[in-house]
Amino acid sequence: MTHPVLMVVDDDPASLEALDRALHHRYERDYLIISETVPATAAGRLRELRAAGSPVAVVMAASGLTAMPVADFLAQAHVIEPGAKRVLVVPRGGPAAPSLRVPVPLVRDRQAATPVLRATTFGLIDAHLPAPGTVRDEGFHRVVGELLEEWAHDAAPALPAVRIIAPERSARGHELRDLLARNSMPYVFYAAESADGQWWLRHAGQDGSVLPVLVMYTGEVLVDPPNDRLAAVFGVASLPAGTVDVAIVGAGPAGLSAAVYTASEGLSTLLLEREAFGGQAGSSSLIRNYLGFPRGISGASLATKAFEQAWSFGAILSIAGPVTGLQPVAGGFTLRMADGGESRARSVLIATGVSYRRLGAPGLDVLLGAGVFYGATASEAKAFAGEQVFVAGGANSAGQAAVNFARYAQQVTILVRSESLAARMSQYLIEEISATANIDVRTSTRIAAAEGAGKLEALTLMNTKTGSAQTVPASALVVLIGAVPHTDWLPPQVARDEHEFVVTGPDIPDAGDPAARWALPRPPLGLETSLPGVFAAGDVRHGSVKRCASAVGEGSVAATQLTQYLHGQARASWPRA
Ligand SMILES: Cc1cc2nc3c(=O)[nH]c(=O)nc-3n(C[C@H](O)[C@H](O)[C@H](O)COP(=O)(O)OP(=O)(O)OC[C@H]3O[C@@H](n4cnc5c(N)ncnc54)[C@H](O)[C@@H]3O)c2cc1C
C-alpha cells in the first residue's frame, strides 16, 4: 500500500533540514516524507501525486518562503489536494513572515495583522506551529499527530463505519457524505463508476440501478436510505419512553453545553437534533477564537468532544429528525417529531440556532471561509489589513462592519441592491461612511459571480439598472444580509421579536400578543421564555452574541436555570436574573 505523504516546503536549507529530520525521526515507517526547497517544484510534485492517486496527508510550508508568498503556495496546494492538512511553520520565537506581511503604508491606524491571523482568517491553513526545536519536540509532534488523526478520520479511516457507493457527482451522495462527516462517522466513498465501486456493488448484491448504496460496518446494505434510517442504524434515533427532566432542541454549541451541565447535575436529559451534532460550529473548518485552543479547533472536533462529554454524563442524544411542535401539557411539555414520534419533558430548552441568508451567485459557496464570510464579526477586521474588502448588505450591521473594516483595509466597498443606503441604515452611520475616505458605496448592485483558486480573488458585480457587469479584484466578501432563526415550529405562547428571535427574561414584552405574555406572579428567569418552563439559549435568542463561546456560556447558564426551575425554587421574590 502507498504510504501517505507528509510534504515540507522551506527555501532555507537549514530549517528545512531540521523539519525533515524531526519528521523522519517520528513518521518515516508509516509516511513518505518529501522535502522541497522550491514551492513551484513542490506544487508540481503534488500534481504528480494526485495524478498517481497517492494520498497526501499534510503539507507544511515555512512562513518565511521567499520564492513565492506562502499564502499563494498554500492556496495552490489546497486546489491540487483539497484533503491535505495545511500547516504554516513559523520560526521558533522569530519575527513575522516577510511574505505574509502587509505593506506598511497600506495599514492605517492600527498594528498590522499577524501572518497567522491572516492565514487563518482567509482559511489558508489548518494549523500553525513553531518549527521543531529538537527531533523529540513533543509539542510539535502532538500537533502533527492531531492533524494526521483528523486527516485519517476524513480520508482514510482504519475502520470505516460506512462505505458509500454513488455516482461521483451525485447530489444525494454528496449530502450523505456531508451528513456522515458532520456526525463524525468514518466513511469511505467509492465512485460507482470506479473498479472499487463496482466491486462493492457486486459484494452488496446490487446491480447499481438505484444509488447511493451504503454498506454498513455490520454488513447491512441500505439502498438510498432516508437520513433518519441511517441514524437508526447507528442507534442515535430512538426516543426514550416516559418523561425526561429536560428536553433540549438543537445540538449546536448551546444545546451540547446545556446537555453536559444538566446531565452532570443529575437531570435526565434528552438532546434532540434534526441532522448533525455541532450545529453551525460543526461546519466551521477552524474555530480560532474559542478559549483554550490557541491554534484553533475544527468544528467537527469540538462537536465530537462535546457529544462524547454529554453522552458520558448520561444525556440521551437523538437525531430523530426535526422537532415540529411543542405543546404544554399537565406536568410539562410534549415535543412532536416530523415522523409523528413524540417525547415528554418537564422542561424544554430551545437551542435551534439560525441560518444565514445566502447569496446564490456562482463560485461563492466553494470559497466559503476562504475569503467569503457570512455574518463576520469584528475579530476578522485586523486580518483584512491592506485588502480590498466588500460588504454585502444595506442594514446597520453592514454599515458598522464596513466602518470597522475600513480601519485596516485598503478599500471597503458596500454593495446594496437598493438605490440608496437610506432605506435600512441609520443616518449617523450613513454620515460616518461618507466621511470615511476608504469606503465606497455601490448601490443598485448585485454580485453575479465570485472567482479564485483556493481563495477569493475577484467578484463580478452587476448593475441592476443598466445590466452592465464589471469584474473587480477582491480578497474578502463579508455577507451581512440577515440571519433567520429556526423558530417556525414554536407555539404562539413563546414570544418572539420582529425578526422571529425568541425573547427571554427581562425582554419579554408586557404588551403584544396576549398568548405570549408572561402569566405567573414570579418574574421569568433570565433565559426563560414567555412560556414558563421553556428556556432559550444561543443564536436563536433575541440579543444573543453570535459566537461559539457565547452559545456555550448561555447553554451552561440555561442549565442552571433549568435546574432552579425544576427544583421548584423559582419564586416571585427572585430578582430578574
Ligand atoms: C461557517 C461558520 C463559521 C463560524 N466560525 C466561528 C468562529 O470561528 N468563532 C465563533 O465564535 N463562532 C463562529 N461561528 C458562529 C457559531 O458557530 C455560532 O454562533 C454557534 O454555532 C451558535 O450555536 P447555537 O448552538 O446557538 O446554534 P447552532 O450552532 O446554529 O445549532 C443549532 C442546532 O439546532 C438544530 N436545529 C434547528 N432546528 C431544529 C429543529 N426544529 N429540531 C431539531 N434540531 C434543530 C440545527 O440542526 C443545529 O444543529 C461560525 C458559524 C459558521 C456558520
PDB file of C-alpha atoms in Angstrom, residues 174-386:
ATOM      1  CA  HIS A 174     -22.632  14.403  -1.511  1.00  0.00           C
ATOM      2  CA  GLU A 175     -25.402  15.042   1.030  1.00  0.00           C
ATOM      3  CA  LEU A 176     -24.825  11.662   2.697  1.00  0.00           C
ATOM      4  CA  ARG A 177     -21.054  12.224   2.857  1.00  0.00           C
ATOM      5  CA  ASP A 178     -21.635  15.640   4.419  1.00  0.00           C
ATOM      6  CA  LEU A 179     -24.089  14.188   6.960  1.00  0.00           C
ATOM      7  CA  LEU A 180     -21.688  11.405   7.977  1.00  0.00           C
ATOM      8  CA  ALA A 181     -18.706  13.767   8.169  1.00  0.00           C
ATOM      9  CA  ARG A 182     -20.637  16.239  10.327  1.00  0.00           C
ATOM     10  CA  ASN A 183     -21.633  13.420  12.662  1.00  0.00           C
ATOM     11  CA  SER A 184     -18.008  12.199  12.796  1.00  0.00           C
ATOM     12  CA  MET A 185     -18.948   8.817  11.303  1.00  0.00           C
ATOM     13  CA  PRO A 186     -15.886   7.429   9.494  1.00  0.00           C
ATOM     14  CA  TYR A 187     -16.807   6.511   5.920  1.00  0.00           C
ATOM     15  CA  VAL A 188     -15.201   5.642   2.626  1.00  0.00           C
ATOM     16  CA  PHE A 189     -16.631   6.844  -0.662  1.00  0.00           C
ATOM     17  CA  TYR A 190     -16.370   4.861  -3.897  1.00  0.00           C
ATOM     18  CA  ALA A 191     -17.444   6.348  -7.207  1.00  0.00           C
ATOM     19  CA  ALA A 192     -19.991   3.928  -8.663  1.00  0.00           C
ATOM     20  CA  GLU A 193     -18.149   4.133 -11.995  1.00  0.00           C
ATOM     21  CA  SER A 194     -14.797   3.026 -10.493  1.00  0.00           C
ATOM     22  CA  ALA A 195     -13.483  -0.542 -10.282  1.00  0.00           C
ATOM     23  CA  ASP A 196     -13.682  -0.414  -6.461  1.00  0.00           C
ATOM     24  CA  GLY A 197     -17.232   0.949  -6.646  1.00  0.00           C
ATOM     25  CA  GLN A 198     -18.270  -1.881  -8.981  1.00  0.00           C
ATOM     26  CA  TRP A 199     -16.624  -4.438  -6.662  1.00  0.00           C
ATOM     27  CA  TRP A 200     -18.530  -3.128  -3.625  1.00  0.00           C
ATOM     28  CA  LEU A 201     -21.826  -3.089  -5.553  1.00  0.00           C
ATOM     29  CA  ARG A 202     -21.330  -6.756  -6.504  1.00  0.00           C
ATOM     30  CA  HIS A 203     -20.299  -7.558  -2.909  1.00  0.00           C
ATOM     31  CA  ALA A 204     -23.533  -5.907  -1.696  1.00  0.00           C
ATOM     32  CA  GLY A 205     -25.648  -7.856  -4.207  1.00  0.00           C
ATOM     33  CA  GLN A 206     -26.706  -4.663  -6.006  1.00  0.00           C
ATOM     34  CA  ASP A 207     -26.840  -4.014  -9.749  1.00  0.00           C
ATOM     35  CA  GLY A 208     -26.374  -0.257  -9.286  1.00  0.00           C
ATOM     36  CA  SER A 209     -29.723   0.720 -10.806  1.00  0.00           C
ATOM     37  CA  VAL A 210     -30.608   2.521  -7.547  1.00  0.00           C
ATOM     38  CA  LEU A 211     -27.843   4.550  -5.907  1.00  0.00           C
ATOM     39  CA  PRO A 212     -26.397   5.508  -3.468  1.00  0.00           C
ATOM     40  CA  VAL A 213     -25.801   2.121  -1.871  1.00  0.00           C
ATOM     41  CA  LEU A 214     -24.446   2.067   1.690  1.00  0.00           C
ATOM     42  CA  VAL A 215     -22.615  -0.932   3.112  1.00  0.00           C
ATOM     43  CA  MET A 216     -22.660  -0.617   6.896  1.00  0.00           C
ATOM     44  CA  TYR A 217     -19.993  -1.877   9.300  1.00  0.00           C
ATOM     45  CA  THR A 218     -22.495  -4.545  10.372  1.00  0.00           C
ATOM     46  CA  GLY A 219     -22.700  -5.872   6.795  1.00  0.00           C
ATOM     47  CA  GLU A 220     -26.216  -4.475   6.386  1.00  0.00           C
ATOM     48  CA  VAL A 221     -26.872  -2.927   2.960  1.00  0.00           C
ATOM     49  CA  LEU A 222     -29.025   0.216   2.689  1.00  0.00           C
ATOM     50  CA  VAL A 223     -30.222   1.462  -0.691  1.00  0.00           C
ATOM     51  CA  ASP A 224     -30.655   5.269  -0.742  1.00  0.00           C
ATOM     52  CA  PRO A 225     -31.860   5.369   2.880  1.00  0.00           C
ATOM     53  CA  PRO A 226     -33.543   8.444   4.377  1.00  0.00           C
ATOM     54  CA  ASN A 227     -31.392  10.258   6.961  1.00  0.00           C
ATOM     55  CA  ASP A 228     -33.382   9.040   9.957  1.00  0.00           C
ATOM     56  CA  ARG A 229     -32.942   5.405   8.828  1.00  0.00           C
ATOM     57  CA  LEU A 230     -29.191   5.964   8.879  1.00  0.00           C
ATOM     58  CA  ALA A 231     -29.414   7.489  12.357  1.00  0.00           C
ATOM     59  CA  ALA A 232     -31.446   4.468  13.481  1.00  0.00           C
ATOM     60  CA  VAL A 233     -28.703   2.077  12.330  1.00  0.00           C
ATOM     61  CA  PHE A 234     -26.204   3.970  14.468  1.00  0.00           C
ATOM     62  CA  GLY A 235     -28.597   3.831  17.418  1.00  0.00           C
ATOM     63  CA  VAL A 236     -28.984   7.598  17.642  1.00  0.00           C
ATOM     64  CA  ALA A 237     -32.603   7.946  16.554  1.00  0.00           C
ATOM     65  CA  SER A 238     -34.501   6.438  19.447  1.00  0.00           C
ATOM     66  CA  LEU A 239     -36.676   8.427  21.812  1.00  0.00           C
ATOM     67  CA  PRO A 240     -36.926   7.401  25.457  1.00  0.00           C
ATOM     68  CA  ALA A 241     -40.235   6.231  26.904  1.00  0.00           C
ATOM     69  CA  GLY A 242     -41.561   8.275  29.827  1.00  0.00           C
ATOM     70  CA  THR A 243     -40.886  11.871  30.761  1.00  0.00           C
ATOM     71  CA  VAL A 244     -37.376  13.327  30.942  1.00  0.00           C
ATOM     72  CA  ASP A 245     -36.460  16.291  33.147  1.00  0.00           C
ATOM     73  CA  VAL A 246     -35.077  18.365  30.279  1.00  0.00           C
ATOM     74  CA  ALA A 247     -35.528  18.163  26.518  1.00  0.00           C
ATOM     75  CA  ILE A 248     -33.011  20.261  24.601  1.00  0.00           C
ATOM     76  CA  VAL A 249     -33.896  21.005  20.999  1.00  0.00           C
ATOM     77  CA  GLY A 250     -30.817  21.606  18.838  1.00  0.00           C
ATOM     78  CA  ALA A 251     -27.349  20.123  19.343  1.00  0.00           C
ATOM     79  CA  GLY A 252     -25.153  23.068  18.427  1.00  0.00           C
ATOM     80  CA  PRO A 253     -22.732  24.539  20.977  1.00  0.00           C
ATOM     81  CA  ALA A 254     -25.577  25.928  23.136  1.00  0.00           C
ATOM     82  CA  GLY A 255     -27.544  22.650  23.243  1.00  0.00           C
ATOM     83  CA  LEU A 256     -24.471  20.473  23.759  1.00  0.00           C
ATOM     84  CA  SER A 257     -23.202  22.689  26.561  1.00  0.00           C
ATOM     85  CA  ALA A 258     -26.599  22.688  28.297  1.00  0.00           C
ATOM     86  CA  ALA A 259     -26.746  18.881  27.956  1.00  0.00           C
ATOM     87  CA  VAL A 260     -23.330  18.494  29.603  1.00  0.00           C
ATOM     88  CA  TYR A 261     -24.388  20.621  32.571  1.00  0.00           C
ATOM     89  CA  THR A 262     -27.959  19.343  33.066  1.00  0.00           C
ATOM     90  CA  ALA A 263     -26.827  15.721  32.739  1.00  0.00           C
ATOM     91  CA  SER A 264     -23.891  16.289  35.086  1.00  0.00           C
ATOM     92  CA  GLU A 265     -26.326  17.816  37.592  1.00  0.00           C
ATOM     93  CA  GLY A 266     -28.190  14.505  37.534  1.00  0.00           C
ATOM     94  CA  LEU A 267     -31.184  15.651  35.455  1.00  0.00           C
ATOM     95  CA  SER A 268     -32.445  13.167  32.881  1.00  0.00           C
ATOM     96  CA  THR A 269     -31.623  14.940  29.622  1.00  0.00           C
ATOM     97  CA  LEU A 270     -32.778  14.317  26.069  1.00  0.00           C
ATOM     98  CA  LEU A 271     -30.977  16.176  23.277  1.00  0.00           C
ATOM     99  CA  LEU A 272     -32.979  16.287  20.041  1.00  0.00           C
ATOM    100  CA  GLU A 273     -31.182  17.180  16.819  1.00  0.00           C
ATOM    101  CA  ARG A 274     -32.549  17.216  13.285  1.00  0.00           C
ATOM    102  CA  GLU A 275     -29.359  16.439  11.315  1.00  0.00           C
ATOM    103  CA  ALA A 276     -25.877  16.634  12.852  1.00  0.00           C
ATOM    104  CA  PHE A 277     -24.263  17.353  16.193  1.00  0.00           C
ATOM    105  CA  GLY A 278     -22.281  20.579  16.352  1.00  0.00           C
ATOM    106  CA  GLY A 279     -24.698  22.951  14.609  1.00  0.00           C
ATOM    107  CA  GLN A 280     -23.154  25.817  12.662  1.00  0.00           C
ATOM    108  CA  ALA A 281     -19.905  25.426  14.580  1.00  0.00           C
ATOM    109  CA  GLY A 282     -19.662  21.858  13.291  1.00  0.00           C
ATOM    110  CA  SER A 283     -19.453  23.198   9.744  1.00  0.00           C
ATOM    111  CA  SER A 284     -16.542  25.534  10.554  1.00  0.00           C
ATOM    112  CA  SER A 285     -13.171  24.168   9.449  1.00  0.00           C
ATOM    113  CA  LEU A 286     -11.348  26.100  12.157  1.00  0.00           C
ATOM    114  CA  ILE A 287     -12.824  27.930  15.136  1.00  0.00           C
ATOM    115  CA  ARG A 288      -9.927  30.092  16.087  1.00  0.00           C
ATOM    116  CA  ASN A 289     -11.255  32.282  18.889  1.00  0.00           C
ATOM    117  CA  TYR A 290     -12.516  29.615  21.281  1.00  0.00           C
ATOM    118  CA  LEU A 291     -10.878  29.912  24.678  1.00  0.00           C
ATOM    119  CA  GLY A 292      -8.200  27.362  25.419  1.00  0.00           C
ATOM    120  CA  PHE A 293      -7.395  26.413  21.814  1.00  0.00           C
ATOM    121  CA  PRO A 294      -4.629  28.803  20.771  1.00  0.00           C
ATOM    122  CA  ARG A 295      -4.171  27.046  17.412  1.00  0.00           C
ATOM    123  CA  GLY A 296      -7.920  26.855  16.859  1.00  0.00           C
ATOM    124  CA  ILE A 297     -10.048  23.733  16.811  1.00  0.00           C
ATOM    125  CA  SER A 298     -12.035  22.304  13.935  1.00  0.00           C
ATOM    126  CA  GLY A 299     -15.790  22.493  14.423  1.00  0.00           C
ATOM    127  CA  ALA A 300     -16.097  18.744  13.840  1.00  0.00           C
ATOM    128  CA  SER A 301     -13.536  18.038  16.540  1.00  0.00           C
ATOM    129  CA  LEU A 302     -15.231  20.368  19.034  1.00  0.00           C
ATOM    130  CA  ALA A 303     -18.624  18.799  18.264  1.00  0.00           C
ATOM    131  CA  THR A 304     -17.297  15.254  18.676  1.00  0.00           C
ATOM    132  CA  LYS A 305     -15.656  16.046  22.011  1.00  0.00           C
ATOM    133  CA  ALA A 306     -18.796  17.837  23.275  1.00  0.00           C
ATOM    134  CA  PHE A 307     -21.009  14.968  22.094  1.00  0.00           C
ATOM    135  CA  GLU A 308     -18.826  12.426  23.951  1.00  0.00           C
ATOM    136  CA  GLN A 309     -18.835  14.598  27.054  1.00  0.00           C
ATOM    137  CA  ALA A 310     -22.644  14.962  27.115  1.00  0.00           C
ATOM    138  CA  TRP A 311     -23.027  11.227  26.458  1.00  0.00           C
ATOM    139  CA  SER A 312     -20.553  10.337  29.232  1.00  0.00           C
ATOM    140  CA  PHE A 313     -22.683  12.271  31.735  1.00  0.00           C
ATOM    141  CA  GLY A 314     -25.709  10.257  30.652  1.00  0.00           C
ATOM    142  CA  ALA A 315     -27.507  12.589  28.222  1.00  0.00           C
ATOM    143  CA  ILE A 316     -29.614  10.753  25.630  1.00  0.00           C
ATOM    144  CA  LEU A 317     -28.770  12.020  22.158  1.00  0.00           C
ATOM    145  CA  SER A 318     -31.207  11.537  19.333  1.00  0.00           C
ATOM    146  CA  ILE A 319     -31.080  12.558  15.675  1.00  0.00           C
ATOM    147  CA  ALA A 320     -34.706  11.696  15.101  1.00  0.00           C
ATOM    148  CA  GLY A 321     -35.348  14.468  12.566  1.00  0.00           C
ATOM    149  CA  PRO A 322     -36.635  17.974  13.255  1.00  0.00           C
ATOM    150  CA  VAL A 323     -38.869  18.797  16.188  1.00  0.00           C
ATOM    151  CA  THR A 324     -42.014  20.217  14.617  1.00  0.00           C
ATOM    152  CA  GLY A 325     -44.186  21.085  17.589  1.00  0.00           C
ATOM    153  CA  LEU A 326     -44.174  21.960  21.288  1.00  0.00           C
ATOM    154  CA  GLN A 327     -47.235  21.778  23.443  1.00  0.00           C
ATOM    155  CA  PRO A 328     -47.727  22.450  27.157  1.00  0.00           C
ATOM    156  CA  VAL A 329     -49.417  19.503  28.907  1.00  0.00           C
ATOM    157  CA  ALA A 330     -50.009  18.619  32.563  1.00  0.00           C
ATOM    158  CA  GLY A 331     -46.619  18.285  34.279  1.00  0.00           C
ATOM    159  CA  GLY A 332     -44.564  19.508  31.341  1.00  0.00           C
ATOM    160  CA  PHE A 333     -44.480  19.526  27.573  1.00  0.00           C
ATOM    161  CA  THR A 334     -44.911  17.280  24.570  1.00  0.00           C
ATOM    162  CA  LEU A 335     -42.465  17.595  21.706  1.00  0.00           C
ATOM    163  CA  ARG A 336     -43.632  16.369  18.312  1.00  0.00           C
ATOM    164  CA  MET A 337     -41.212  14.987  15.743  1.00  0.00           C
ATOM    165  CA  ALA A 338     -41.551  15.206  11.949  1.00  0.00           C
ATOM    166  CA  ASP A 339     -42.152  11.444  11.652  1.00  0.00           C
ATOM    167  CA  GLY A 340     -45.047  11.577  14.146  1.00  0.00           C
ATOM    168  CA  GLY A 341     -42.986  10.429  17.160  1.00  0.00           C
ATOM    169  CA  GLU A 342     -43.400  12.231  20.482  1.00  0.00           C
ATOM    170  CA  SER A 343     -41.363  12.919  23.588  1.00  0.00           C
ATOM    171  CA  ARG A 344     -42.351  14.204  27.004  1.00  0.00           C
ATOM    172  CA  ALA A 345     -40.294  16.536  29.161  1.00  0.00           C
ATOM    173  CA  ARG A 346     -40.789  18.535  32.360  1.00  0.00           C
ATOM    174  CA  SER A 347     -38.866  21.458  30.881  1.00  0.00           C
ATOM    175  CA  VAL A 348     -37.504  22.453  27.474  1.00  0.00           C
ATOM    176  CA  LEU A 349     -34.514  24.382  26.134  1.00  0.00           C
ATOM    177  CA  ILE A 350     -34.783  25.902  22.665  1.00  0.00           C
ATOM    178  CA  ALA A 351     -31.272  25.942  21.147  1.00  0.00           C
ATOM    179  CA  THR A 352     -32.127  25.715  17.465  1.00  0.00           C
ATOM    180  CA  GLY A 353     -29.778  28.456  16.219  1.00  0.00           C
ATOM    181  CA  VAL A 354     -30.054  30.359  12.958  1.00  0.00           C
ATOM    182  CA  SER A 355     -29.329  30.039   9.251  1.00  0.00           C
ATOM    183  CA  TYR A 356     -27.619  32.895   7.482  1.00  0.00           C
ATOM    184  CA  ARG A 357     -29.361  34.120   4.352  1.00  0.00           C
ATOM    185  CA  ARG A 358     -27.164  33.068   1.447  1.00  0.00           C
ATOM    186  CA  LEU A 359     -26.283  34.770  -1.786  1.00  0.00           C
ATOM    187  CA  GLY A 360     -26.808  32.458  -4.722  1.00  0.00           C
ATOM    188  CA  ALA A 361     -24.046  33.678  -7.047  1.00  0.00           C
ATOM    189  CA  PRO A 362     -21.878  31.055  -8.773  1.00  0.00           C
ATOM    190  CA  GLY A 363     -18.475  30.492  -7.191  1.00  0.00           C
ATOM    191  CA  LEU A 364     -19.370  31.794  -3.731  1.00  0.00           C
ATOM    192  CA  ASP A 365     -20.032  28.509  -1.940  1.00  0.00           C
ATOM    193  CA  VAL A 366     -16.666  26.909  -2.759  1.00  0.00           C
ATOM    194  CA  LEU A 367     -14.882  29.972  -1.378  1.00  0.00           C
ATOM    195  CA  LEU A 368     -16.761  29.949   1.932  1.00  0.00           C
ATOM    196  CA  GLY A 369     -14.221  30.611   4.684  1.00  0.00           C
ATOM    197  CA  ALA A 370     -11.532  31.327   2.064  1.00  0.00           C
ATOM    198  CA  GLY A 371     -12.419  34.977   1.622  1.00  0.00           C
ATOM    199  CA  VAL A 372     -16.226  34.651   1.644  1.00  0.00           C
ATOM    200  CA  PHE A 373     -17.762  35.071   5.102  1.00  0.00           C
ATOM    201  CA  TYR A 374     -21.324  35.096   6.366  1.00  0.00           C
ATOM    202  CA  GLY A 375     -22.068  37.122   9.478  1.00  0.00           C
ATOM    203  CA  ALA A 376     -18.422  38.039  10.144  1.00  0.00           C
ATOM    204  CA  THR A 377     -17.564  39.591  13.475  1.00  0.00           C
ATOM    205  CA  ALA A 378     -15.193  42.357  14.446  1.00  0.00           C
ATOM    206  CA  SER A 379     -12.438  39.866  15.187  1.00  0.00           C
ATOM    207  CA  GLU A 380     -11.859  39.465  11.439  1.00  0.00           C
ATOM    208  CA  ALA A 381     -11.128  43.166  10.858  1.00  0.00           C
ATOM    209  CA  LYS A 382      -7.397  43.097  11.572  1.00  0.00           C
ATOM    210  CA  ALA A 383      -6.850  40.229   9.189  1.00  0.00           C
ATOM    211  CA  PHE A 384      -8.159  42.446   6.369  1.00  0.00           C
ATOM    212  CA  ALA A 385      -5.262  44.893   6.659  1.00  0.00           C
ATOM    213  CA  GLY A 386      -4.318  46.255   3.242  1.00  0.00           C
TER     214      GLY A 386
END
